[in-house]
C-alpha cells in the first residue's frame, strides 16, 4: 500500500458543526509510531497537519496537510471525505473517537480498498 494512501487514511477530523460530538481536535500520535498530527479547523473545513514524521518515512513530511469534509453520524462517529492536496487524491473516510483514542478508516477505489488505523491523543 503506498504512503499517500497510508497518510490519507491516518489523518482525519470532524467538522466544526460537531461541537456536541466527541472532540477530535488536538494532537494525535499514529499507532505505528511513525507520525504525529494536529487536527484543527481551517476555514470551513478541518485540517490534519503532520507535525512530526519518523525519519526515513518515505513520501511523508512535516507540514503535509489533509483537508476533511466530514460530519457526525452519531456521538463520536463521523463520515465524509478527505482531500490530500500534496497527492491530488480524495478518500472516503469514517472516524470513531472514544475519549483519547481514535480509529480512522479510509477507502479508495469506490470503497473496494480500505484500511483502518488507530490513534492516541497526546499533549
N, CA, C and O atoms as a GROMACS GRO file, in nm:
protein
  492
    1UNK      N    1   0.086  -0.117   0.000
    1UNK     CA    2   0.000   0.000   0.000
    1UNK      C    3   0.091   0.123   0.000
    1UNK      O    4   0.185   0.129   0.079
    2UNK      N    5   0.065   0.222  -0.087
    2UNK     CA    6   0.156   0.336  -0.096
    2UNK      C    7   0.140   0.431   0.022
    2UNK      O    8   0.040   0.429   0.093
    3UNK      N    9   0.243   0.513   0.041
    3UNK     CA   10   0.247   0.603   0.155
    3UNK      C   11   0.136   0.707   0.150
    3UNK      O   12   0.081   0.744   0.254
    4UNK      N   13   0.102   0.754   0.032
    4UNK     CA   14  -0.006   0.852   0.021
    4UNK      C   15  -0.135   0.795   0.077
    4UNK      O   16  -0.209   0.864   0.148
    5UNK      N   17  -0.162   0.670   0.046
    5UNK     CA   18  -0.282   0.604   0.098
    5UNK      C   19  -0.276   0.597   0.249
    5UNK      O   20  -0.373   0.630   0.316
    6UNK      N   21  -0.162   0.554   0.304
    6UNK     CA   22  -0.147   0.544   0.450
    6UNK      C   23  -0.165   0.680   0.514
    6UNK      O   24  -0.232   0.693   0.616
    7UNK      N   25  -0.105   0.783   0.454
    7UNK     CA   26  -0.116   0.919   0.507
    7UNK      C   27  -0.262   0.961   0.512
    7UNK      O   28  -0.309   1.014   0.613
    8UNK      N   29  -0.333   0.940   0.402
    8UNK     CA   30  -0.471   0.987   0.395
    8UNK      C   31  -0.562   0.915   0.491
    8UNK      O   32  -0.649   0.978   0.552
    9UNK      N   33  -0.546   0.787   0.507
    9UNK     CA   34  -0.637   0.716   0.596
    9UNK      C   35  -0.603   0.737   0.741
    9UNK      O   36  -0.685   0.712   0.829
   10UNK      N   37  -0.482   0.784   0.766
   10UNK     CA   38  -0.439   0.801   0.905
   10UNK      C   39  -0.479   0.935   0.964
   10UNK      O   40  -0.484   0.952   1.085
   11UNK      N   41  -0.504   1.025   0.880
   11UNK     CA   42  -0.527   1.159   0.931
   11UNK      C   43  -0.668   1.203   0.898
   11UNK      O   44  -0.701   1.221   0.781
   12UNK      N   45  -0.755   1.222   1.001
   12UNK     CA   46  -0.893   1.262   0.980
   12UNK      C   47  -0.939   1.355   1.089
   12UNK      O   48  -0.876   1.367   1.194
   13UNK      N   49  -1.053   1.422   1.061
   13UNK     CA   50  -1.108   1.513   1.161
   13UNK      C   51  -1.256   1.532   1.136
   13UNK      O   52  -1.308   1.487   1.034
   14UNK      N   53  -1.323   1.598   1.227
   14UNK     CA   54  -1.466   1.622   1.212
   14UNK      C   55  -1.493   1.768   1.181
   14UNK      O   56  -1.406   1.853   1.200
   15UNK      N   57  -1.612   1.797   1.134
   15UNK     CA   58  -1.649   1.934   1.102
   15UNK      C   59  -1.670   2.015   1.230
   15UNK      O   60  -1.697   1.959   1.335
   16UNK      N   61  -1.656   2.146   1.220
   16UNK     CA   62  -1.675   2.233   1.335
   16UNK      C   63  -1.818   2.225   1.388
   16UNK      O   64  -1.842   2.256   1.505
   17UNK      N   65  -1.911   2.184   1.305
   17UNK     CA   66  -2.051   2.170   1.348
   17UNK      C   67  -2.071   2.056   1.446
   17UNK      O   68  -2.180   2.041   1.501
   18UNK      N   69  -1.969   1.976   1.468
   18UNK     CA   70  -1.982   1.859   1.554
   18UNK      C   71  -1.946   1.890   1.699
   18UNK      O   72  -1.894   1.803   1.769
   19UNK      N   73  -1.972   2.010   1.744
   19UNK     CA   74  -1.933   2.052   1.878
   19UNK      C   75  -1.987   1.961   1.986
   19UNK      O   76  -1.922   1.944   2.090
   20UNK      N   77  -2.104   1.902   1.966
   20UNK     CA   78  -2.161   1.816   2.069
   20UNK      C   79  -2.105   1.675   2.064
   20UNK      O   80  -2.125   1.597   2.158
   21UNK      N   81  -2.036   1.640   1.959
   21UNK     CA   82  -1.979   1.506   1.947
   21UNK      C   83  -1.842   1.501   2.015
   21UNK      O   84  -1.791   1.604   2.060
   22UNK      N   85  -1.783   1.383   2.022
   22UNK     CA   86  -1.652   1.366   2.084
   22UNK      C   87  -1.552   1.459   2.015
   22UNK      O   88  -1.549   1.470   1.892
   23UNK      N   89  -1.469   1.526   2.095
   23UNK     CA   90  -1.375   1.624   2.042
   23UNK      C   91  -1.254   1.556   1.979
   23UNK      O   92  -1.179   1.486   2.047
   24UNK      N   93  -1.236   1.576   1.850
   24UNK     CA   94  -1.119   1.518   1.784
   24UNK      C   95  -1.011   1.621   1.756
   24UNK      O   96  -0.903   1.585   1.707
   25UNK      N   97  -1.037   1.747   1.785
   25UNK     CA   98  -0.934   1.848   1.766
   25UNK      C   99  -0.822   1.824   1.867
   25UNK      O  100  -0.847   1.781   1.979
   26UNK      N  101  -0.699   1.851   1.826
   26UNK     CA  102  -0.585   1.836   1.915
   26UNK      C  103  -0.470   1.761   1.850
   26UNK      O  104  -0.463   1.750   1.727
   27UNK      N  105  -0.382   1.711   1.932
   27UNK     CA  106  -0.262   1.639   1.887
   27UNK      C  107  -0.286   1.489   1.898
   27UNK      O  108  -0.337   1.441   2.000
   28UNK      N  109  -0.249   1.414   1.793
   28UNK     CA  110  -0.269   1.269   1.789
   28UNK      C  111  -0.141   1.200   1.742
   28UNK      O  112  -0.070   1.252   1.655
   29UNK      N  113  -0.112   1.084   1.798
   29UNK     CA  114   0.001   1.001   1.755
   29UNK      C  115  -0.054   0.876   1.686
   29UNK      O  116  -0.144   0.809   1.738
   30UNK      N  117   0.000   0.846   1.570
   30UNK     CA  118  -0.042   0.729   1.494
   30UNK      C  119   0.007   0.603   1.566
   30UNK      O  120   0.116   0.601   1.622
   31UNK      N  121  -0.074   0.498   1.563
   31UNK     CA  122  -0.046   0.375   1.635
   31UNK      C  123   0.086   0.308   1.598
   31UNK      O  124   0.145   0.240   1.682
   32UNK      N  125   0.133   0.326   1.474
   32UNK     CA  126   0.260   0.264   1.433
   32UNK      C  127   0.381   0.344   1.478
   32UNK      O  128   0.495   0.301   1.458
   33UNK      N  129   0.358   0.462   1.541
   33UNK     CA  130   0.469   0.543   1.590
   33UNK      C  131   0.541   0.623   1.484
   33UNK      O  132   0.644   0.684   1.514
   34UNK      N  133   0.491   0.626   1.362
   34UNK     CA  134   0.560   0.693   1.252
   34UNK      C  135   0.515   0.836   1.226
   34UNK      O  136   0.576   0.904   1.143
   35UNK      N  137   0.410   0.883   1.295
   35UNK     CA  138   0.361   1.018   1.266
   35UNK      C  139   0.285   1.074   1.384
   35UNK      O  140   0.226   1.002   1.465
   36UNK      N  141   0.288   1.209   1.391
   36UNK     CA  142   0.205   1.285   1.484
   36UNK      C  143   0.137   1.394   1.402
   36UNK      O  144   0.197   1.450   1.311
   37UNK      N  145   0.010   1.423   1.436
   37UNK     CA  146  -0.064   1.524   1.362
   37UNK      C  147  -0.135   1.617   1.458
   37UNK      O  148  -0.162   1.584   1.573
   38UNK      N  149  -0.166   1.736   1.407
   38UNK     CA  150  -0.251   1.832   1.478
   38UNK      C  151  -0.378   1.845   1.396
   38UNK      O  152  -0.374   1.873   1.276
   39UNK      N  153  -0.493   1.825   1.462
   39UNK     CA  154  -0.622   1.838   1.397
   39UNK      C  155  -0.687   1.965   1.448
   39UNK      O  156  -0.702   1.985   1.568
   40UNK      N  157  -0.726   2.054   1.353
   40UNK     CA  158  -0.781   2.184   1.390
   40UNK      C  159  -0.862   2.239   1.273
   40UNK      O  160  -0.843   2.199   1.159
   41UNK      N  161  -0.954   2.333   1.303
   41UNK     CA  162  -1.029   2.398   1.196
   41UNK      C  163  -0.936   2.471   1.098
   41UNK      O  164  -0.833   2.525   1.137
   42UNK      N  165  -0.975   2.472   0.970
   42UNK     CA  166  -0.905   2.550   0.868
   42UNK      C  167  -1.011   2.598   0.769
   42UNK      O  168  -1.058   2.523   0.685
   43UNK      N  169  -1.047   2.725   0.782
   43UNK     CA  170  -1.157   2.777   0.701
   43UNK      C  171  -1.286   2.708   0.741
   43UNK      O  172  -1.314   2.694   0.860
   44UNK      N  173  -1.365   2.665   0.644
   44UNK     CA  174  -1.490   2.597   0.674
   44UNK      C  175  -1.472   2.446   0.691
   44UNK      O  176  -1.568   2.375   0.717
   45UNK      N  177  -1.349   2.398   0.677
   45UNK     CA  178  -1.319   2.256   0.692
   45UNK      C  179  -1.236   2.232   0.817
   45UNK      O  180  -1.215   2.323   0.897
   46UNK      N  181  -1.189   2.110   0.832
   46UNK     CA  182  -1.098   2.072   0.938
   46UNK      C  183  -0.973   2.016   0.870
   46UNK      O  184  -0.983   1.942   0.772
   47UNK      N  185  -0.856   2.052   0.922
   47UNK     CA  186  -0.732   2.001   0.863
   47UNK      C  187  -0.654   1.919   0.965
   47UNK      O  188  -0.654   1.947   1.084
   48UNK      N  189  -0.590   1.818   0.914
   48UNK     CA  190  -0.495   1.739   0.991
   48UNK      C  191  -0.359   1.765   0.929
   48UNK      O  192  -0.338   1.738   0.811
   49UNK      N  193  -0.267   1.818   1.009
   49UNK     CA  194  -0.136   1.856   0.959
   49UNK      C  195  -0.029   1.774   1.029
   49UNK      O  196  -0.027   1.767   1.152
   50UNK      N  197   0.059   1.713   0.951
   50UNK     CA  198   0.170   1.639   1.010
   50UNK      C  199   0.260   1.735   1.087
   50UNK      O  200   0.308   1.834   1.031
   51UNK      N  201   0.282   1.706   1.216
   51UNK     CA  202   0.373   1.787   1.296
   51UNK      C  203   0.507   1.717   1.316
   51UNK      O  204   0.607   1.782   1.348
   52UNK      N  205   0.509   1.585   1.299
   52UNK     CA  206   0.632   1.507   1.312
   52UNK      C  207   0.616   1.380   1.231
   52UNK      O  208   0.511   1.315   1.235
   53UNK      N  209   0.722   1.344   1.157
   53UNK     CA  210   0.727   1.219   1.082
   53UNK      C  211   0.857   1.148   1.119
   53UNK      O  212   0.963   1.211   1.122
   54UNK      N  213   0.849   1.020   1.148
   54UNK     CA  214   0.968   0.942   1.182
   54UNK      C  215   1.069   0.951   1.069
   54UNK      O  216   1.033   0.931   0.953
   55UNK      N  217   1.195   0.982   1.100
   55UNK     CA  218   1.297   0.990   0.995
   55UNK      C  219   1.301   0.860   0.913
   55UNK      O  220   1.291   0.750   0.967
   56UNK      N  221   1.316   0.877   0.783
   56UNK     CA  222   1.322   0.763   0.692
   56UNK      C  223   1.186   0.718   0.639
   56UNK      O  224   1.178   0.624   0.561
   57UNK      N  225   1.078   0.787   0.681
   57UNK     CA  226   0.945   0.754   0.630
   57UNK      C  227   0.930   0.820   0.493
   57UNK      O  228   0.921   0.942   0.485
   58UNK      N  229   0.928   0.741   0.386
   58UNK     CA  230   0.925   0.799   0.251
   58UNK      C  231   0.791   0.864   0.218
   58UNK      O  232   0.686   0.819   0.263
   59UNK      N  233   0.797   0.968   0.140
   59UNK     CA  234   0.681   1.038   0.083
   59UNK      C  235   0.591   1.106   0.185
   59UNK      O  236   0.481   1.148   0.150
   60UNK      N  237   0.632   1.117   0.309
   60UNK     CA  238   0.557   1.192   0.409
   60UNK      C  239   0.654   1.293   0.469
   60UNK      O  240   0.772   1.265   0.487
   61UNK      N  241   0.601   1.411   0.501
   61UNK     CA  242   0.687   1.511   0.564
   61UNK      C  243   0.604   1.599   0.657
   61UNK      O  244   0.483   1.612   0.642
   62UNK      N  245   0.673   1.658   0.753
   62UNK     CA  246   0.607   1.753   0.842
   62UNK      C  247   0.551   1.867   0.758
   62UNK      O  248   0.616   1.913   0.663
   63UNK      N  249   0.432   1.911   0.792
   63UNK     CA  250   0.367   2.018   0.718
   63UNK      C  251   0.266   1.968   0.616
   63UNK      O  252   0.179   2.045   0.574
   64UNK      N  253   0.275   1.841   0.574
   64UNK     CA  254   0.172   1.787   0.484
   64UNK      C  255   0.036   1.800   0.552
   64UNK      O  256   0.025   1.783   0.673
   65UNK      N  257  -0.065   1.832   0.473
   65UNK     CA  258  -0.198   1.859   0.527
   65UNK      C  259  -0.304   1.777   0.454
   65UNK      O  260  -0.294   1.754   0.334
   66UNK      N  261  -0.404   1.735   0.530
   66UNK     CA  262  -0.520   1.667   0.475
   66UNK      C  263  -0.642   1.752   0.511
   66UNK      O  264  -0.659   1.789   0.626
   67UNK      N  265  -0.726   1.783   0.412
   67UNK     CA  266  -0.843   1.868   0.433
   67UNK      C  267  -0.968   1.780   0.435
   67UNK      O  268  -0.999   1.711   0.337
   68UNK      N  269  -1.040   1.783   0.549
   68UNK     CA  270  -1.155   1.696   0.567
   68UNK      C  271  -1.288   1.770   0.556
   68UNK      O  272  -1.303   1.883   0.602
   69UNK      N  273  -1.383   1.702   0.494
   69UNK     CA  274  -1.522   1.745   0.492
   69UNK      C  275  -1.601   1.624   0.541
   69UNK      O  276  -1.650   1.544   0.462
   70UNK      N  277  -1.613   1.613   0.674
   70UNK     CA  278  -1.685   1.501   0.734
   70UNK      C  279  -1.781   1.554   0.839
   70UNK      O  280  -1.759   1.659   0.898
   71UNK      N  281  -1.887   1.479   0.861
   71UNK     CA  282  -1.993   1.522   0.952
   71UNK      C  283  -2.023   1.409   1.051
   71UNK      O  284  -2.003   1.291   1.020
   72UNK      N  285  -2.072   1.446   1.169
   72UNK     CA  286  -2.107   1.343   1.267
   72UNK      C  287  -2.226   1.260   1.220
   72UNK      O  288  -2.323   1.313   1.166
   73UNK      N  289  -2.217   1.129   1.243
   73UNK     CA  290  -2.329   1.040   1.214
   73UNK      C  291  -2.393   0.994   1.345
   73UNK      O  292  -2.510   0.956   1.347
   74UNK      N  293  -2.316   0.997   1.452
   74UNK     CA  294  -2.364   0.970   1.588
   74UNK      C  295  -2.254   1.021   1.681
   74UNK      O  296  -2.149   1.066   1.634
   75UNK      N  297  -2.275   1.013   1.811
   75UNK     CA  298  -2.177   1.064   1.905
   75UNK      C  299  -2.042   0.994   1.887
   75UNK      O  300  -2.031   0.873   1.908
   76UNK      N  301  -1.941   1.070   1.847
   76UNK     CA  302  -1.807   1.016   1.829
   76UNK      C  303  -1.784   0.944   1.697
   76UNK      O  304  -1.676   0.890   1.676
   77UNK      N  305  -1.883   0.943   1.610
   77UNK     CA  306  -1.871   0.876   1.480
   77UNK      C  307  -1.889   0.981   1.369
   77UNK      O  308  -1.980   1.064   1.375
   78UNK      N  309  -1.802   0.976   1.270
   78UNK     CA  310  -1.804   1.074   1.161
   78UNK      C  311  -1.787   1.004   1.028
   78UNK      O  312  -1.730   0.896   1.020
   79UNK      N  313  -1.837   1.068   0.922
   79UNK     CA  314  -1.828   1.012   0.788
   79UNK      C  315  -1.818   1.126   0.687
   79UNK      O  316  -1.876   1.232   0.706
   80UNK      N  317  -1.743   1.103   0.579
   80UNK     CA  318  -1.730   1.203   0.474
   80UNK      C  319  -1.610   1.174   0.385
   80UNK      O  320  -1.576   1.059   0.358
   81UNK      N  321  -1.546   1.283   0.340
   81UNK     CA  322  -1.431   1.269   0.251
   81UNK      C  323  -1.313   1.351   0.301
   81UNK      O  324  -1.328   1.441   0.384
   82UNK      N  325  -1.196   1.318   0.249
   82UNK     CA  326  -1.075   1.395   0.278
   82UNK      C  327  -0.999   1.414   0.148
   82UNK      O  328  -0.994   1.325   0.063
   83UNK      N  329  -0.941   1.532   0.133
   83UNK     CA  330  -0.862   1.564   0.014
   83UNK      C  331  -0.718   1.584   0.056
   83UNK      O  332  -0.688   1.659   0.148
   84UNK      N  333  -0.627   1.514  -0.014
   84UNK     CA  334  -0.483   1.524   0.008
   84UNK      C  335  -0.425   1.609  -0.106
   84UNK      O  336  -0.399   1.557  -0.214
   85UNK      N  337  -0.404   1.741  -0.081
   85UNK     CA  338  -0.356   1.828  -0.190
   85UNK      C  339  -0.214   1.796  -0.236
   85UNK      O  340  -0.180   1.827  -0.350
   86UNK      N  341  -0.132   1.736  -0.152
   86UNK     CA  342   0.004   1.700  -0.192
   86UNK      C  343   0.004   1.594  -0.302
   86UNK      O  344   0.094   1.591  -0.384
   87UNK      N  345  -0.097   1.510  -0.302
   87UNK     CA  346  -0.104   1.399  -0.396
   87UNK      C  347  -0.225   1.406  -0.489
   87UNK      O  348  -0.243   1.320  -0.575
   88UNK      N  349  -0.308   1.510  -0.471
   88UNK     CA  350  -0.428   1.531  -0.551
   88UNK      C  351  -0.520   1.408  -0.548
   88UNK      O  352  -0.566   1.360  -0.652
   89UNK      N  353  -0.545   1.357  -0.426
   89UNK     CA  354  -0.629   1.239  -0.407
   89UNK      C  355  -0.740   1.267  -0.308
   89UNK      O  356  -0.720   1.341  -0.210
   90UNK      N  357  -0.858   1.209  -0.332
   90UNK     CA  358  -0.971   1.220  -0.240
   90UNK      C  359  -1.007   1.081  -0.190
   90UNK      O  360  -1.009   0.984  -0.266
   91UNK      N  361  -1.036   1.073  -0.060
   91UNK     CA  362  -1.065   0.946   0.006
   91UNK      C  363  -1.200   0.953   0.076
   91UNK      O  364  -1.240   1.060   0.122
   92UNK      N  365  -1.269   0.840   0.086
   92UNK     CA  366  -1.388   0.829   0.169
   92UNK      C  367  -1.339   0.792   0.309
   92UNK      O  368  -1.257   0.701   0.323
   93UNK      N  369  -1.388   0.862   0.412
   93UNK     CA  370  -1.338   0.842   0.547
   93UNK      C  371  -1.449   0.815   0.647
   93UNK      O  372  -1.560   0.867   0.634
   94UNK      N  373  -1.418   0.734   0.746
   94UNK     CA  374  -1.500   0.721   0.866
   94UNK      C  375  -1.407   0.733   0.986
   94UNK      O  376  -1.292   0.690   0.981
   95UNK      N  377  -1.458   0.792   1.093
   95UNK     CA  378  -1.378   0.816   1.213
   95UNK      C  379  -1.460   0.778   1.335
   95UNK      O  380  -1.580   0.805   1.342
   96UNK      N  381  -1.395   0.715   1.431
   96UNK     CA  382  -1.457   0.684   1.559
   96UNK      C  383  -1.368   0.738   1.669
   96UNK      O  384  -1.251   0.700   1.679
   97UNK      N  385  -1.422   0.826   1.754
   97UNK     CA  386  -1.347   0.884   1.865
   97UNK      C  387  -1.412   0.841   1.995
   97UNK      O  388  -1.532   0.860   2.016
   98UNK      N  389  -1.332   0.783   2.082
   98UNK     CA  390  -1.378   0.742   2.215
   98UNK      C  391  -1.272   0.788   2.315
   98UNK      O  392  -1.169   0.723   2.331
   99UNK      N  393  -1.300   0.900   2.381
   99UNK     CA  394  -1.205   0.954   2.478
   99UNK      C  395  -1.075   0.994   2.411
   99UNK      O  396  -1.073   1.079   2.323
  100UNK      N  397  -0.966   0.932   2.454
  100UNK     CA  398  -0.834   0.964   2.400
  100UNK      C  399  -0.787   0.866   2.295
  100UNK      O  400  -0.667   0.856   2.269
  101UNK      N  401  -0.879   0.791   2.235
  101UNK     CA  402  -0.844   0.702   2.125
  101UNK      C  403  -0.929   0.734   2.004
  101UNK      O  404  -1.044   0.777   2.017
  102UNK      N  405  -0.873   0.714   1.888
  102UNK     CA  406  -0.941   0.740   1.763
  102UNK      C  407  -0.905   0.629   1.666
  102UNK      O  408  -0.790   0.585   1.661
  103UNK      N  409  -1.003   0.585   1.588
  103UNK     CA  410  -0.979   0.491   1.481
  103UNK      C  411  -1.029   0.554   1.353
  103UNK      O  412  -1.140   0.606   1.347
  104UNK      N  413  -0.944   0.550   1.251
  104UNK     CA  414  -0.981   0.605   1.121
  104UNK      C  415  -0.985   0.492   1.020
  104UNK      O  416  -0.910   0.395   1.029
  105UNK      N  417  -1.074   0.506   0.923
  105UNK     CA  418  -1.082   0.410   0.814
  105UNK      C  419  -1.095   0.488   0.685
  105UNK      O  420  -1.187   0.568   0.669
  106UNK      N  421  -1.002   0.464   0.594
  106UNK     CA  422  -1.002   0.532   0.466
  106UNK      C  423  -1.020   0.433   0.353
  106UNK      O  424  -0.968   0.322   0.358
  107UNK      N  425  -1.094   0.475   0.250
  107UNK     CA  426  -1.123   0.387   0.136
  107UNK      C  427  -1.097   0.459   0.005
  107UNK      O  428  -1.120   0.579  -0.008
  108UNK      N  429  -1.048   0.383  -0.092
  108UNK     CA  430  -1.030   0.430  -0.228
  108UNK      C  431  -1.095   0.328  -0.321
  108UNK      O  432  -1.146   0.226  -0.277
  109UNK      N  433  -1.092   0.358  -0.449
  109UNK     CA  434  -1.147   0.268  -0.550
  109UNK      C  435  -1.292   0.230  -0.519
  109UNK      O  436  -1.327   0.112  -0.514
  110UNK      N  437  -1.375   0.332  -0.499
  110UNK     CA  438  -1.518   0.314  -0.472
  110UNK      C  439  -1.543   0.224  -0.351
  110UNK      O  440  -1.640   0.149  -0.348
  111UNK      N  441  -1.454   0.233  -0.252
  111UNK     CA  442  -1.473   0.157  -0.129
  111UNK      C  443  -1.422   0.015  -0.133
  111UNK      O  444  -1.445  -0.061  -0.039
  112UNK      N  445  -1.354  -0.023  -0.240
  112UNK     CA  446  -1.304  -0.159  -0.254
  112UNK      C  447  -1.180  -0.183  -0.167
  112UNK      O  448  -1.165  -0.290  -0.108
  113UNK      N  449  -1.093  -0.083  -0.158
  113UNK     CA  450  -0.969  -0.095  -0.082
  113UNK      C  451  -0.976  -0.003   0.039
  113UNK      O  452  -0.976   0.120   0.023
  114UNK      N  453  -0.982  -0.060   0.160
  114UNK     CA  454  -0.993   0.017   0.283
  114UNK      C  455  -0.889  -0.028   0.384
  114UNK      O  456  -0.844  -0.143   0.382
  115UNK      N  457  -0.852   0.065   0.473
  115UNK     CA  458  -0.758   0.031   0.579
  115UNK      C  459  -0.792   0.115   0.702
  115UNK      O  460  -0.824   0.233   0.690
  116UNK      N  461  -0.783   0.053   0.819
  116UNK     CA  462  -0.806   0.124   0.945
  116UNK      C  463  -0.676   0.149   1.018
  116UNK      O  464  -0.580   0.072   1.006
  117UNK      N  465  -0.673   0.259   1.094
  117UNK     CA  466  -0.555   0.297   1.172
  117UNK      C  467  -0.599   0.347   1.308
  117UNK      O  468  -0.698   0.419   1.318
  118UNK      N  469  -0.528   0.310   1.412
  118UNK     CA  470  -0.556   0.357   1.547
  118UNK      C  471  -0.466   0.474   1.583
  118UNK      O  472  -0.352   0.483   1.537
  119UNK      N  473  -0.519   0.565   1.666
  119UNK     CA  474  -0.450   0.686   1.710
  119UNK      C  475  -0.468   0.701   1.860
  119UNK      O  476  -0.565   0.652   1.917
  120UNK      N  477  -0.373   0.771   1.926
  120UNK     CA  478  -0.382   0.805   2.068
  120UNK      C  479  -0.364   0.955   2.083
  120UNK      O  480  -0.276   1.014   2.020
  121UNK      N  481  -0.446   1.016   2.167
  121UNK     CA  482  -0.434   1.160   2.192
  121UNK      C  483  -0.306   1.184   2.271
  121UNK      O  484  -0.274   1.109   2.363
  122UNK      N  485  -0.233   1.292   2.235
  122UNK     CA  486  -0.112   1.330   2.306
  122UNK      C  487  -0.124   1.475   2.348
  122UNK      O  488  -0.207   1.549   2.296
  123UNK      N  489  -0.041   1.516   2.443
  123UNK     CA  490  -0.042   1.655   2.491
  123UNK      C  491   0.043   1.743   2.406
  123UNK      O  492   0.053   1.863   2.432
   0.00000   0.00000   0.00000
